[in-house]
CSV table of C-alpha atoms in Angstrom, one decimal:
chain,number,residue,atom,x,y,z
U,1,GLU,CA,126.1,135.6,66.0
U,2,VAL,CA,125.3,136.6,62.5
U,3,GLN,CA,125.0,140.4,62.2
U,4,LEU,CA,124.4,142.8,59.4
U,5,VAL,CA,124.7,146.5,60.2
U,6,GLU,CA,123.8,149.2,57.6
U,7,SER,CA,125.1,152.8,57.7
U,8,GLY,CA,125.3,155.8,55.4
U,9,GLY,CA,121.7,156.8,55.2
U,10,GLY,CA,120.6,160.4,55.4
U,11,LEU,CA,119.0,163.4,53.7
U,12,VAL,CA,120.1,164.2,50.1
U,13,LYS,CA,118.8,166.5,47.4
U,14,PRO,CA,117.3,165.2,44.2
U,15,GLY,CA,120.2,164.5,41.8
U,16,GLY,CA,122.6,163.9,44.6
U,17,SER,CA,124.6,160.8,45.6
U,18,LEU,CA,124.9,158.7,48.7
U,19,ARG,CA,126.9,155.6,49.6
U,20,LEU,CA,125.4,152.9,51.9
U,21,SER,CA,127.5,150.3,53.6
U,22,CYS,CA,126.7,147.1,55.4
U,23,ALA,CA,129.2,145.6,57.8
U,24,VAL,CA,128.8,141.9,58.4
U,25,SER,CA,130.0,139.5,61.1
U,26,GLY,CA,129.4,136.0,62.4
U,27,PHE,CA,129.8,134.1,59.1
U,28,THR,CA,132.2,133.6,56.1
U,29,PHE,CA,131.1,136.6,54.0
U,30,SER,CA,132.5,135.3,50.7
U,31,ASP,CA,130.3,132.2,50.9
U,32,TYR,CA,127.1,134.1,50.5
U,33,SER,CA,125.5,136.4,47.9
U,34,MET,CA,124.3,139.7,49.3
U,35,ASN,CA,121.4,141.9,48.5
U,36,TRP,CA,119.8,145.3,49.0
U,37,VAL,CA,116.1,145.5,49.6
U,38,ARG,CA,114.2,148.8,50.2
U,39,GLN,CA,110.9,149.9,51.7
U,40,ALA,CA,109.3,153.2,51.0
U,41,PRO,CA,107.5,154.8,54.0
U,42,GLY,CA,104.3,152.9,54.7
U,43,LYS,CA,104.8,150.7,51.6
U,44,GLY,CA,105.9,147.2,50.8
U,45,LEU,CA,109.3,145.6,50.1
U,46,GLU,CA,111.2,146.1,46.8
U,47,TRP,CA,114.3,144.1,45.8
U,48,VAL,CA,117.0,146.5,44.6
U,49,SER,CA,120.2,144.6,43.8
U,50,SER,CA,122.2,141.4,44.3
U,51,ILE,CA,125.9,140.4,44.1
U,52,SER,CA,127.3,136.9,44.3
U,53,GLY,CA,130.0,135.8,46.7
U,54,GLY,CA,132.8,136.5,44.4
U,55,SER,CA,131.2,139.5,42.7
U,56,THR,CA,130.9,137.6,39.4
U,57,TYR,CA,127.1,138.0,39.2
U,58,ILE,CA,125.5,141.4,39.7
U,59,TYR,CA,121.8,142.2,39.2
U,60,TYR,CA,119.7,145.3,39.5
U,61,ALA,CA,116.1,146.2,39.5
U,62,ASP,CA,115.1,148.2,36.4
U,63,SER,CA,114.1,151.1,38.7
U,64,VAL,CA,117.8,151.6,39.8
U,65,LYS,CA,119.8,150.2,36.8
U,66,GLY,CA,122.3,152.7,35.6
U,67,ARG,CA,122.1,154.8,38.7
U,68,PHE,CA,123.1,152.4,41.6
U,69,ILE,CA,126.2,150.3,41.9
U,70,ILE,CA,126.5,147.4,44.3
U,71,SER,CA,130.0,146.2,45.4
U,72,ARG,CA,131.6,144.1,48.1
U,73,ASP,CA,135.0,143.8,49.8
U,74,ASN,CA,135.3,140.3,51.1
U,75,ALA,CA,138.5,141.1,52.9
U,76,LYS,CA,136.7,143.8,54.9
U,77,ASN,CA,133.4,141.9,55.3
U,78,SER,CA,131.6,144.9,53.8
U,79,LEU,CA,128.8,145.4,51.2
U,80,ASP,CA,128.2,148.8,49.6
U,81,LEU,CA,125.6,150.5,47.5
U,82,GLN,CA,126.6,153.6,45.6
U,83,MET,CA,123.5,155.6,44.8
U,84,ASN,CA,123.7,158.3,42.1
U,85,SER,CA,121.2,160.6,40.5
U,86,LEU,CA,118.8,160.1,43.4
U,87,ARG,CA,115.1,160.8,43.0
U,88,ALA,CA,112.3,161.4,45.4
U,89,GLU,CA,111.0,157.9,44.7
U,90,ASP,CA,114.2,156.4,46.1
U,91,THR,CA,113.2,157.6,49.6
U,92,ALA,CA,113.1,154.4,51.7
U,93,VAL,CA,114.6,152.3,54.4
U,94,TYR,CA,117.4,150.3,52.7
U,95,TYR,CA,118.1,146.8,54.1
U,96,CYS,CA,121.0,144.6,53.4
U,97,ALA,CA,120.0,141.0,53.3
U,98,ARG,CA,122.0,137.8,53.1
U,99,ASP,CA,121.2,135.1,50.5
U,100,ARG,CA,121.2,131.5,51.4
U,101,ARG,CA,123.7,130.7,48.6
U,102,ARG,CA,127.0,132.0,47.1
U,103,THR,CA,125.1,132.5,43.7
U,104,PRO,CA,122.2,135.0,43.9
U,105,ASN,CA,119.1,133.0,44.7
U,106,GLY,CA,116.7,135.6,46.1
U,107,ALA,CA,116.2,133.6,49.3
U,108,PHE,CA,117.0,136.2,52.0
U,109,ASP,CA,117.7,134.5,55.4
U,110,VAL,CA,119.3,137.3,57.4
U,111,TRP,CA,118.5,141.0,57.4
U,112,GLY,CA,120.1,144.1,58.8
U,113,GLN,CA,118.1,146.7,60.8
U,114,GLY,CA,118.0,149.1,57.8
U,115,THR,CA,119.2,152.7,57.1
U,116,MET,CA,116.9,155.5,56.0
U,117,VAL,CA,117.5,157.5,52.9
U,118,THR,CA,115.4,160.6,52.3
U,119,VAL,CA,115.6,162.4,48.9
U,120,SER,CA,114.2,165.9,49.2
U,121,SER,CA,115.0,169.5,48.4
T,1,ASP,CA,108.0,140.7,36.1
T,2,ILE,CA,106.1,138.1,38.2
T,3,GLN,CA,103.3,139.7,40.1
T,4,MET,CA,102.5,138.3,43.6
T,5,THR,CA,99.0,138.8,44.8
T,6,GLN,CA,98.3,138.3,48.5
T,7,SER,CA,95.0,138.1,50.2
T,8,PRO,CA,93.6,139.4,52.3
T,9,SER,CA,95.3,142.8,52.6
T,10,SER,CA,94.3,143.0,56.3
T,11,LEU,CA,93.0,140.5,58.8
T,12,SER,CA,91.6,140.7,62.3
T,13,ALA,CA,91.6,137.5,64.4
T,14,SER,CA,91.4,136.4,68.0
T,15,VAL,CA,94.1,134.7,70.0
T,16,GLY,CA,94.0,131.0,69.4
T,17,ASP,CA,92.4,131.3,66.0
T,18,ARG,CA,93.7,129.6,62.9
T,19,VAL,CA,94.8,132.2,60.4
T,20,THR,CA,95.4,131.7,56.7
T,21,ILE,CA,96.9,134.0,54.1
T,22,THR,CA,97.1,133.2,50.4
T,23,CYS,CA,99.6,134.3,47.8
T,24,GLN,CA,99.1,133.8,44.0
T,25,ALA,CA,101.9,134.2,41.5
T,26,SER,CA,101.2,135.5,37.9
T,27,GLN,CA,103.1,132.5,36.5
T,28,ASP,CA,104.5,129.2,37.7
T,29,ILE,CA,107.3,129.7,40.3
T,30,ASN,CA,107.7,126.0,41.2
T,31,LYS,CA,108.4,126.0,45.0
T,32,TYR,CA,110.4,129.2,45.1
T,33,LEU,CA,108.3,131.2,47.6
T,34,ASN,CA,109.2,132.6,50.9
T,35,TRP,CA,107.1,134.1,53.7
T,36,TYR,CA,108.4,137.0,55.9
T,37,GLN,CA,107.1,138.5,59.1
T,38,GLN,CA,107.7,142.2,59.7
T,39,LYS,CA,106.9,143.9,63.0
T,40,PRO,CA,106.5,147.8,63.1
T,41,GLY,CA,109.9,149.5,62.9
T,42,LYS,CA,111.8,146.2,62.4
T,43,ALA,CA,113.4,144.3,59.6
T,44,PRO,CA,111.6,141.5,57.9
T,45,LYS,CA,112.3,138.0,59.3
T,46,VAL,CA,112.0,134.8,57.2
T,47,LEU,CA,109.6,132.3,58.6
T,48,ILE,CA,109.1,129.8,55.7
T,49,TYR,CA,111.4,129.2,52.7
T,50,ASP,CA,110.8,127.3,49.5
T,51,ALA,CA,107.1,127.2,50.2
T,52,SER,CA,107.0,124.8,53.1
T,53,ASN,CA,110.3,124.7,54.9
T,54,LEU,CA,110.2,126.2,58.5
T,55,GLU,CA,113.2,128.4,59.2
T,56,THR,CA,115.3,127.3,62.1
T,57,GLY,CA,114.1,128.7,65.4
T,58,VAL,CA,110.6,129.6,64.1
T,59,PRO,CA,107.7,128.2,66.1
T,60,SER,CA,105.9,125.2,64.6
T,61,ARG,CA,102.5,127.0,64.6
T,62,PHE,CA,103.7,128.6,61.4
T,63,SER,CA,103.5,126.6,58.2
T,64,GLY,CA,103.4,127.0,54.4
T,65,SER,CA,102.2,125.0,51.5
T,66,GLY,CA,101.7,125.1,47.8
T,67,SER,CA,103.6,125.0,44.5
T,68,GLY,CA,103.2,126.4,41.0
T,69,THR,CA,101.1,129.6,41.3
T,70,ASP,CA,99.1,129.1,44.5
T,71,PHE,CA,100.5,129.2,48.0
T,72,THR,CA,99.1,129.3,51.6
T,73,PHE,CA,100.6,130.5,54.9
T,74,THR,CA,99.0,129.3,58.1
T,75,ILE,CA,99.3,130.2,61.8
T,76,SER,CA,97.6,127.3,63.6
T,77,SER,CA,96.9,129.1,66.8
T,78,LEU,CA,97.4,132.9,66.8
T,79,GLN,CA,99.5,134.4,69.6
T,80,PRO,CA,99.6,138.0,70.6
T,81,GLU,CA,103.3,138.3,69.5
T,82,ASP,CA,102.2,137.3,65.9
T,83,ILE,CA,100.8,140.8,65.3
T,84,ALA,CA,102.7,141.9,62.2
T,85,THR,CA,102.6,142.4,58.5
T,86,TYR,CA,103.3,139.2,56.5
T,87,TYR,CA,104.8,139.2,53.0
T,88,CYS,CA,105.3,136.5,50.4
T,89,GLN,CA,108.2,136.7,47.9
T,90,GLN,CA,109.1,134.8,44.8
T,91,HIS,CA,112.7,133.9,44.0
T,92,ASP,CA,112.2,131.9,40.8
T,93,ASN,CA,112.9,134.7,38.5
T,94,LEU,CA,114.6,138.1,38.5
T,95,PRO,CA,113.4,140.6,39.6
T,96,TYR,CA,112.6,139.0,42.9
T,97,THR,CA,109.1,140.3,43.8
T,98,PHE,CA,107.0,140.6,47.0
T,99,GLY,CA,103.3,140.5,47.6
T,100,GLN,CA,101.8,143.7,48.9
T,101,GLY,CA,101.6,142.4,52.5
T,102,THR,CA,98.9,141.3,54.9
T,103,LYS,CA,98.5,143.3,58.1
T,104,LEU,CA,97.4,141.0,60.9
T,105,GLU,CA,95.7,142.5,63.9
T,106,ILE,CA,94.2,141.1,67.1
T,107,LYS,CA,90.4,141.2,67.4
């Protein structure tokens, strides 16, 4: 069974940092691009970042560029999102999502259950 | 960025009704349009990919059509378990963008 399980969310002060992780199982991790998508409370979905299967291609939304870093460890079947200089507007549920292809394509076919990040003083 | 405009924002229908949601892109996105279903407190689930392809395991009452800038999502016979918010999403260009969602309720 294909599974994505996020962890690392929590409460952090503005300007602080947090590292999210996504543990995957049930498929050959390196064959797929991976993504982070977020959803602010009561709001819609926003794509955050993508990384290709071999980490060659990495993309960010303008809203997080320069502050967030996406990475993956194919040996450990793990996807990470390092979030720095956090702002109140980064408060959201963060989902990891699998892409259909090895190269980022934006076609998300499997999603984790999400982890909540709250940025507040 | 490509803007995705869904309509309606909310919809109330009866069990057995045919339900249609539309999504318009601000520029040509070919066929690169997905539809997701999100139930309260749950992650989104893909129903339709590349405008008209039914994801494996999704009931055949769900369908999608369109290309270019105008797309349609249809539930042929609404079931109680279909109560959710539905989102369209384009993946033709970065940044990938979503519609604002359509909240579907039972009348």
